[in-house]
Coordinates of C-alpha atoms in Angstrom, one line a residue:
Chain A
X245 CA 7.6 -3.8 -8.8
X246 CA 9.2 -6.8 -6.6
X247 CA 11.0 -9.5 -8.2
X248 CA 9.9 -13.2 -7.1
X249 CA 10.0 -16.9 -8.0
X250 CA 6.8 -18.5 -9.0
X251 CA 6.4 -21.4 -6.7
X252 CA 3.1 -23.1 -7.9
X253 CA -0.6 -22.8 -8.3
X254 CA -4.1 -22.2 -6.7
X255 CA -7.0 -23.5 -7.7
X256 CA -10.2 -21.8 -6.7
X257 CA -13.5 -23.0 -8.4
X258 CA -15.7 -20.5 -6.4
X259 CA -14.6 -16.9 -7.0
X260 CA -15.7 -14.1 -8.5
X261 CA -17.4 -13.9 -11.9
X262 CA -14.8 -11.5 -13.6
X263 CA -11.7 -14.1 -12.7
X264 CA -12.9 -17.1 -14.5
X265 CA -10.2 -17.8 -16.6
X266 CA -7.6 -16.0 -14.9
X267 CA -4.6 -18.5 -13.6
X268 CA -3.6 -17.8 -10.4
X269 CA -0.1 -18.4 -8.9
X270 CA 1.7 -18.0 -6.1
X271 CA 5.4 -16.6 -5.9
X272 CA 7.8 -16.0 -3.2
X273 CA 9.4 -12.8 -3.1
X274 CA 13.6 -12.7 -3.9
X275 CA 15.7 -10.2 -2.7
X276 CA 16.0 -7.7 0.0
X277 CA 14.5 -7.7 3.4
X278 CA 11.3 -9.0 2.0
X279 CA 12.5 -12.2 1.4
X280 CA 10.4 -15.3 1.8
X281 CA 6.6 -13.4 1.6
X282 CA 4.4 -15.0 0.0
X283 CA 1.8 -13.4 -3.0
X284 CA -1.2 -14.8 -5.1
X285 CA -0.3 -13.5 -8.3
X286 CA -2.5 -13.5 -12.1
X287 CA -0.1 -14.9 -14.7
X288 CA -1.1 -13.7 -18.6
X289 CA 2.2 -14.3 -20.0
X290 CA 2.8 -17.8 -19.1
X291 CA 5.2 -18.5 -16.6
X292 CA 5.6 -21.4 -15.5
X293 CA 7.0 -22.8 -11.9
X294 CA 10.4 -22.0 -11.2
X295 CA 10.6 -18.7 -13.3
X296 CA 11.9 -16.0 -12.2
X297 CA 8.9 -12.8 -12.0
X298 CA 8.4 -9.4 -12.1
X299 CA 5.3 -8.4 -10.0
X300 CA 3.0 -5.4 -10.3
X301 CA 0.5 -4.5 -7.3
X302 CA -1.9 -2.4 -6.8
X303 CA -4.3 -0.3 -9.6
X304 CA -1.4 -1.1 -11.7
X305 CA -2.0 -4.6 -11.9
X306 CA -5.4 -4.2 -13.0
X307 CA -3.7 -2.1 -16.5
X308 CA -2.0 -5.8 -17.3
X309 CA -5.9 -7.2 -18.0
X310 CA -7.0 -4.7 -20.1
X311 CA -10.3 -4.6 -18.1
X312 CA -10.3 -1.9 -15.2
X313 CA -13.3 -4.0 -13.7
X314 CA -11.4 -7.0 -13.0
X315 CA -10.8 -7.4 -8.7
X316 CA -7.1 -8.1 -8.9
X317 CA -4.2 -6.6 -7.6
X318 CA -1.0 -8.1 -8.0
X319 CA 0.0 -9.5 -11.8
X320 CA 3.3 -10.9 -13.6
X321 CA 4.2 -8.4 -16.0
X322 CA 7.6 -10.1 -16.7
X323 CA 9.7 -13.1 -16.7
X324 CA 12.9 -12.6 -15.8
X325 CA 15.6 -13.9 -18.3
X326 CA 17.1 -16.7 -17.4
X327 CA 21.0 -15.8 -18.0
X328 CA 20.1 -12.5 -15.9
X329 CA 21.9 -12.0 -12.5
X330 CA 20.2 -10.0 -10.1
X331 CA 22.1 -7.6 -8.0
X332 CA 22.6 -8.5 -4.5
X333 CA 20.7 -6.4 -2.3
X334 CA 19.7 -5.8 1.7
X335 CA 23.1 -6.2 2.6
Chain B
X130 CA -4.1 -11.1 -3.8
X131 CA -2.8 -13.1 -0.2
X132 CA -4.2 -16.3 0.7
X133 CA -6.1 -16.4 4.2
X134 CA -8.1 -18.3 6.5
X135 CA -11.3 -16.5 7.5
X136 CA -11.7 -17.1 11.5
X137 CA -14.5 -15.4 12.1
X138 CA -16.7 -12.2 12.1
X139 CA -17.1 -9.3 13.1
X140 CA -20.6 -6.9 14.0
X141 CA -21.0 -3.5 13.8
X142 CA -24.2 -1.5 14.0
X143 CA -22.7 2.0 13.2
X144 CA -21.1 1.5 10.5
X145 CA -20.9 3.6 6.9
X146 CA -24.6 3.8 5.4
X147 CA -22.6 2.6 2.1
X148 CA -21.6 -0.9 3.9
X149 CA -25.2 -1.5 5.2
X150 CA -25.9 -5.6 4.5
X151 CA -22.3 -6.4 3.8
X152 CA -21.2 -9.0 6.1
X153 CA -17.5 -8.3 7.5
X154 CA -15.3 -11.1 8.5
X155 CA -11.5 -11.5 9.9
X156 CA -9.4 -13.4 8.0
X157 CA -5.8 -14.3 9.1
X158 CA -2.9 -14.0 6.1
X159 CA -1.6 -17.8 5.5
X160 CA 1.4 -18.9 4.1
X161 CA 5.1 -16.6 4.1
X162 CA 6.6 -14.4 6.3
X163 CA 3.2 -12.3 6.5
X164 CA 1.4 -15.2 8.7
X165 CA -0.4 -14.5 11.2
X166 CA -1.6 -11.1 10.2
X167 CA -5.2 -9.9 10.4
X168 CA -7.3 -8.3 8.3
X169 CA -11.4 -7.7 8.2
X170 CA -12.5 -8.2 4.6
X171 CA -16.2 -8.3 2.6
X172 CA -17.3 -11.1 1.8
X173 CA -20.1 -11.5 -0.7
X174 CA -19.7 -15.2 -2.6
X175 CA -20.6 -16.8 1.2
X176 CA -17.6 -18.0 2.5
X177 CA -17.2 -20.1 6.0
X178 CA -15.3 -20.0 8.8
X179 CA -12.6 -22.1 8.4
X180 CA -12.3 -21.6 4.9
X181 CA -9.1 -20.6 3.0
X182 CA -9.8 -17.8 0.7
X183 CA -8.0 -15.3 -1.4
X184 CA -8.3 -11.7 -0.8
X185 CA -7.9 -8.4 -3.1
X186 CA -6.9 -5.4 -1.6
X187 CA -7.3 -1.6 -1.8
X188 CA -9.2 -0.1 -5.4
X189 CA -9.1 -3.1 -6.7
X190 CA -11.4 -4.4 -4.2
X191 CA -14.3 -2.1 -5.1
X192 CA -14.5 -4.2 -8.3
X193 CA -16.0 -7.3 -6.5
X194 CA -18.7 -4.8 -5.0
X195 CA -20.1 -3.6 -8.1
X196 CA -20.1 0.1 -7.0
X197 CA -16.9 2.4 -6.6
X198 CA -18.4 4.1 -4.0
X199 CA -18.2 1.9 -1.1
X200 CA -15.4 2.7 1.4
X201 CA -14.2 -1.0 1.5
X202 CA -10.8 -1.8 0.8
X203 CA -10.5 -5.8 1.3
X204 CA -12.7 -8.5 0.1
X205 CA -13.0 -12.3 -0.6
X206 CA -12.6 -12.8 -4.2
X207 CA -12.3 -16.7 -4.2
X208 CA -12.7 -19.4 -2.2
X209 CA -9.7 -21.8 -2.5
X210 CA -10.6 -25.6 -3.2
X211 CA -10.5 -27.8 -0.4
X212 CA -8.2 -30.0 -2.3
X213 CA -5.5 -27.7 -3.0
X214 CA -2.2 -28.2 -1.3
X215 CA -0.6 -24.8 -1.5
X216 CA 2.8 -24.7 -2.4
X217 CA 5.1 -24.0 0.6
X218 CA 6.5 -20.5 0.9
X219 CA 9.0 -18.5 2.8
X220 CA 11.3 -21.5 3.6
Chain C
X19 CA -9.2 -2.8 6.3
X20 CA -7.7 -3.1 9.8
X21 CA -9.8 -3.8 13.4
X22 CA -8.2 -0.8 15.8
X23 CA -8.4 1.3 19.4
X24 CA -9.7 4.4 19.2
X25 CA -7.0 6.0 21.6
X26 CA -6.7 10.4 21.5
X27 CA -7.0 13.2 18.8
X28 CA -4.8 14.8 17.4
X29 CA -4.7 18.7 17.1
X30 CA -3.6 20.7 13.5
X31 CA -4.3 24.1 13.8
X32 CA -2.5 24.7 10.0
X33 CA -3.5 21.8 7.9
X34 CA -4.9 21.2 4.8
X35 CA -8.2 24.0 3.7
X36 CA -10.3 20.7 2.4
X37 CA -9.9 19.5 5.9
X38 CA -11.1 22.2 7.9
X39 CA -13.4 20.9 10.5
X40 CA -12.8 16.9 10.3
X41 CA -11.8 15.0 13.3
X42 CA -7.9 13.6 12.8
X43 CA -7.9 10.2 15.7
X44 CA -5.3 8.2 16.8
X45 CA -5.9 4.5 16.2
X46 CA -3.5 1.4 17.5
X47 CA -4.4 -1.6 15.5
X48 CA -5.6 -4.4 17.7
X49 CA -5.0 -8.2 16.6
X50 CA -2.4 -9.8 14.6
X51 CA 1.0 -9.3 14.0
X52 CA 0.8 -5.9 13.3
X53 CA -1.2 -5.5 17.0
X54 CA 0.8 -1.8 18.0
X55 CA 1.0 -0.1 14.6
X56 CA -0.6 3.2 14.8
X57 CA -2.4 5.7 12.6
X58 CA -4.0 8.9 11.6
X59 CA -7.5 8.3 10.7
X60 CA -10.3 11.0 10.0
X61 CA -13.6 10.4 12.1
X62 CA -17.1 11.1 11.0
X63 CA -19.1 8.4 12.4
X64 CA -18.7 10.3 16.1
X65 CA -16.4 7.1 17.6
X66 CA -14.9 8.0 20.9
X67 CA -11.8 7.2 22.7
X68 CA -11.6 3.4 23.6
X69 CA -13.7 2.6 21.1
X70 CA -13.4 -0.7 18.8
X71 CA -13.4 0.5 15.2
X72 CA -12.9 -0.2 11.6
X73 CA -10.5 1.6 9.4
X74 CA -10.6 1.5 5.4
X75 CA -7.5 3.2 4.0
X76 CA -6.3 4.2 0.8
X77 CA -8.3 5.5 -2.2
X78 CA -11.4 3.8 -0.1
X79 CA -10.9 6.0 2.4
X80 CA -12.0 9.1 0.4
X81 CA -15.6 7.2 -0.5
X82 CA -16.3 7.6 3.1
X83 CA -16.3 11.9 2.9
X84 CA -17.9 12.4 -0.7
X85 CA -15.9 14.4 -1.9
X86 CA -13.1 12.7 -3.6
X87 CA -10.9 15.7 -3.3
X88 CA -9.6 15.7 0.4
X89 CA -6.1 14.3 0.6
X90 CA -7.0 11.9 3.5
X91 CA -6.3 8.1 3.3
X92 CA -7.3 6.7 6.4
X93 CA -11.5 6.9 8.2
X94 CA -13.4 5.0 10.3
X95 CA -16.2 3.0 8.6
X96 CA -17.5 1.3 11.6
X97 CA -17.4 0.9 15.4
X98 CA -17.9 -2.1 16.5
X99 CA -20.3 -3.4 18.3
X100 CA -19.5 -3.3 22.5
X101 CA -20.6 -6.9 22.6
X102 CA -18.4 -8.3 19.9
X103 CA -16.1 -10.8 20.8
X104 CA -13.3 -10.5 18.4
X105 CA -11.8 -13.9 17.0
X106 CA -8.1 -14.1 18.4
X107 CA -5.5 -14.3 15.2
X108 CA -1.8 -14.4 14.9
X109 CA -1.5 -17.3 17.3
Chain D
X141 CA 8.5 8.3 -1.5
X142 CA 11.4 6.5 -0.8
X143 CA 15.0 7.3 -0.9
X144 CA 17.2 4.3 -2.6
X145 CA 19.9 3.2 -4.5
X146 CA 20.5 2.2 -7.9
X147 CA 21.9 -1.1 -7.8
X148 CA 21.4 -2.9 -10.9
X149 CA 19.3 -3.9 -14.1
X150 CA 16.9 -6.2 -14.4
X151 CA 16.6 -8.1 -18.1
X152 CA 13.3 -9.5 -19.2
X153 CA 12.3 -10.1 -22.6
X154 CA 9.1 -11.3 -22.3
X155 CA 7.2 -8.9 -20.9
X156 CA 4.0 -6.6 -21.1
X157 CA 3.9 -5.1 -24.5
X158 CA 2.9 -1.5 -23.0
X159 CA 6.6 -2.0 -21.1
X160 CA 8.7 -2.6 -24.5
X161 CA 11.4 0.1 -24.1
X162 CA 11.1 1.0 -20.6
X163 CA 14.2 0.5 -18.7
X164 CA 14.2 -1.9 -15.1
X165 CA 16.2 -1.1 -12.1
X166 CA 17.0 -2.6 -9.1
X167 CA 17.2 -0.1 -5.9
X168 CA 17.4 -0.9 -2.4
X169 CA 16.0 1.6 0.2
X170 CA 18.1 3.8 2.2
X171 CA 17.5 5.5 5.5
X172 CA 15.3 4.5 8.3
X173 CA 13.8 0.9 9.3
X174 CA 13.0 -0.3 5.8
X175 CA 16.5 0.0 4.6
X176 CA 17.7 -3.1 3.0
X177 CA 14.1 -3.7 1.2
X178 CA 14.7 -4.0 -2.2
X179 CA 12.3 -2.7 -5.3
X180 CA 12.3 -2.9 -9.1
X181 CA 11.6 0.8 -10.8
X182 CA 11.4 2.2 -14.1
X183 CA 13.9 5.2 -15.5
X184 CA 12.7 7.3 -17.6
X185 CA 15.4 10.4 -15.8
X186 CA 18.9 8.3 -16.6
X187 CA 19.8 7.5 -13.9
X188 CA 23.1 5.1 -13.0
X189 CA 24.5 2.5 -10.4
X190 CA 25.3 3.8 -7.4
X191 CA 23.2 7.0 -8.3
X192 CA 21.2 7.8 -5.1
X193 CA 17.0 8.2 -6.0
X194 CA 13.6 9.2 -5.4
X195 CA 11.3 6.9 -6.1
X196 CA 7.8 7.2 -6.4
X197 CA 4.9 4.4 -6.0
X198 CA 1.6 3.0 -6.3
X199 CA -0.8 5.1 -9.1
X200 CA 1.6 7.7 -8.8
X201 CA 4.3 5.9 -10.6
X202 CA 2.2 5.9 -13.7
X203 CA 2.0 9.8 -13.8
X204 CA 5.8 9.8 -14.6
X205 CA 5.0 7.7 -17.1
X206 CA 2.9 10.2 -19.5
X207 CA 0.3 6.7 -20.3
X208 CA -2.0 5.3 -17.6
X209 CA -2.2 2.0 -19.1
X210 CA 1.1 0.7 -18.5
X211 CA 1.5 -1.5 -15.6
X212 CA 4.1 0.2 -13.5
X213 CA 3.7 0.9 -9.8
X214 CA 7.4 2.4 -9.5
X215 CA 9.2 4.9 -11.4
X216 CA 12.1 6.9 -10.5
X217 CA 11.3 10.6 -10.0
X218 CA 15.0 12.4 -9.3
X219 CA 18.2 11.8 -8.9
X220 CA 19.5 13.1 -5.4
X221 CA 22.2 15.0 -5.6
X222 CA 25.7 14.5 -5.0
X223 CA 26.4 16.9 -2.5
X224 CA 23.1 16.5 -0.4
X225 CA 24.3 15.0 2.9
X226 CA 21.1 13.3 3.6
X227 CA 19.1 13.0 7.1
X228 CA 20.0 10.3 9.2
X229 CA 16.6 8.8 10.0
X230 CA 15.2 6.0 12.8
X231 CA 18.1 6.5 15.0
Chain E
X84 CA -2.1 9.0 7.7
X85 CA 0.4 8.9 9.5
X86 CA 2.2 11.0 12.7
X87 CA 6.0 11.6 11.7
X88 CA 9.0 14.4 12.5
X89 CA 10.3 16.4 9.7
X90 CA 13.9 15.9 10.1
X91 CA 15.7 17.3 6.8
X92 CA 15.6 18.4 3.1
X93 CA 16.2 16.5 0.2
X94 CA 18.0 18.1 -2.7
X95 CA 17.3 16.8 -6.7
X96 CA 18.2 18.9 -9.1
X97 CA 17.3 16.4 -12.2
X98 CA 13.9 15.6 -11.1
X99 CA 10.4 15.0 -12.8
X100 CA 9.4 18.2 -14.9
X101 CA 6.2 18.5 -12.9
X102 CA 7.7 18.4 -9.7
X103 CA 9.7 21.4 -10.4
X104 CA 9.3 23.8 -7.0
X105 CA 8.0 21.6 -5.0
X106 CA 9.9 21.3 -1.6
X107 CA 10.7 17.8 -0.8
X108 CA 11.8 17.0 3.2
X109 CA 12.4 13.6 4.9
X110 CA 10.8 13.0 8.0
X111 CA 10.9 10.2 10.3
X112 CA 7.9 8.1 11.5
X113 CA 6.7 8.5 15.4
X114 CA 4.8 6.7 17.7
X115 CA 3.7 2.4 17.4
X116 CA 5.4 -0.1 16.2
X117 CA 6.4 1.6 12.4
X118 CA 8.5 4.5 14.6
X119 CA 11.7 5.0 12.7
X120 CA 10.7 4.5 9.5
X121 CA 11.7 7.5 6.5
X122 CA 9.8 8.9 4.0
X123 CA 10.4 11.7 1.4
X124 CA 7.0 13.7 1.4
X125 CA 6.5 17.1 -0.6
X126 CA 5.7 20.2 1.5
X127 CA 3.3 22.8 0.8
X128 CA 2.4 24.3 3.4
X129 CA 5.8 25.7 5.0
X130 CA 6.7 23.0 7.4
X131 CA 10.0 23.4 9.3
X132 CA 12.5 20.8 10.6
X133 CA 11.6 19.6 13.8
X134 CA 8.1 20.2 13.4
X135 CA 5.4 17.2 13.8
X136 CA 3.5 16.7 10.8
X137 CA 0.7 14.3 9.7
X138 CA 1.2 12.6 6.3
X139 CA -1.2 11.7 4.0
X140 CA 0.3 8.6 1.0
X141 CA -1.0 7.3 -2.0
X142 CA -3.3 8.5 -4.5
X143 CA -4.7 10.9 -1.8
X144 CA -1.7 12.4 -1.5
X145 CA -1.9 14.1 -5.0
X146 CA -5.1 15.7 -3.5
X147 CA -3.0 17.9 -1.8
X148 CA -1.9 19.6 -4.7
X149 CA -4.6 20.7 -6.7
X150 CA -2.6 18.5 -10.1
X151 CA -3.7 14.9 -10.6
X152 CA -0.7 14.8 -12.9
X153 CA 2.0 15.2 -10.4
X154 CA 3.8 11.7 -9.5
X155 CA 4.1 12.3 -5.8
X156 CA 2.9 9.4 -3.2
X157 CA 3.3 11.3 0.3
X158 CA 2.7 15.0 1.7
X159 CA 2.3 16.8 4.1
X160 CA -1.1 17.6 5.1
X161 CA -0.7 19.1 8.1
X162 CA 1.2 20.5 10.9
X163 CA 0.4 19.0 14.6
X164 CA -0.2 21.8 17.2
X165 CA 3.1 22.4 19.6
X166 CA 0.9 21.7 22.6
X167 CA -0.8 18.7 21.2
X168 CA 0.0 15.9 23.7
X169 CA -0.5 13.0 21.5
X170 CA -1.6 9.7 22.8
X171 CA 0.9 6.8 23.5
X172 CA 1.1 4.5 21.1
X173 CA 1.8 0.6 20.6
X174 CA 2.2 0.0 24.4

């Protein structure tokens, strides 16, 4: 999983059918070389902008939704607790 | 999912008999320290040139098809409105 | 999936039993950032060196061969076409 | 896989119910070009800070896990040990 | 899949109860832009250091071992002949 900071939202009224309803969001990865990309994440769990995340990609993701048919692949499947300091890494 | 901006398409006659009628574009990752790269994606909910979109990758993208046995492994799942300002990221 | 240069074979005289007889290529992604990578692929649409192809990987890949049982995660899906100016991205 | 090391916890209470109990980790890859990335894994094996790790990814992940429904895509599989005077890689 | 040089062994003695046996070897990435890069892949078909192998990852990889219950995202799938020249790469 990568850890990231949810930096806002997209809006997309044309997309596909299985989506509607799904709140998409996009996070910056924290931590580590990968520092700085970028991801279009589904959020079920209600983060909001600033949070700190746990992402899952891949087939994984789609195990969040509880419906295999859903075209996603990349989900929150935790916030991060606030008072929690990550160790420092890629140094 | 990454967001993109599809820049155009691409043709091939000999392709997999599975991929017949799909219409293949390139779209170019936006946004983050992944810009700039370049991917050829399906795109079935009639996207433009120019657009941004968002795009699923690898199982997870057989889902939009509506048949698991396409050998596809990128596709458009949403067309992001024209009025969304997308969070800055990788700054 | 990923726009590449069909560029040489590569011999395995020991390999795998379920991929006795296919046709391991050497492909160098063209356009983009990652423009130089390079990768095993499996070819079974006959695509010969210099060639322009298509490349789904991952799970995808095995939908290409039906037979979901070959450990291969890498094929060509399409050449493309001779005539097909490819729209310039990363720039 | 990857070769890593434990770094760190990661706390989050709010979190996918099919992840109650599992234990986050922090690692950051060792050996070779990608050293320095950083990942967040699930142990299930015990492992500690500083212990060096295999870690697996992708679907994978979730066959460590004895349930395909939880939304992991990386799982600690061993512990290296102590003695093993690893390869030095991408010199 | 990917081209790479077996350069070493990896030892785990507390590892996942289905990888029991299985060899595990780091080798090296060759050739493009990702040369240098290290993975931990399982052997089963009697790979030496120093060799060239090709590497198959992800789901596919648990192809190679006849056990879709393993957690293993990378082996070997095949040993490139000594005489195979192979082509230049990312140029």
């Amino acid at each position: 999983m990568l850890t990231a900071k949810l930096i806002g939202s997209v809006w997309s009224t044309r997309k596909a059918e299985q989506m509607l309803g799904l709140k998409l969001m996009i996070v910056e990865i924290i931590g580590g070389r990968n520092a700085g990309e970028c991801m279009t994440v589904v959020d079920t769990i209600g983060a909001g902008t600033g949070d700190r995340v746990i992402v899952t990609t891949g087939s994984s993701a789609r195990r969040m939704l509880g419906d295999d048919n859903i075209p996603v692949d990349a989900v929150i499947v935790g916030i991060i607790d606030e008072d929690c300091e990550l160790p420092t890494c890629g140094e």
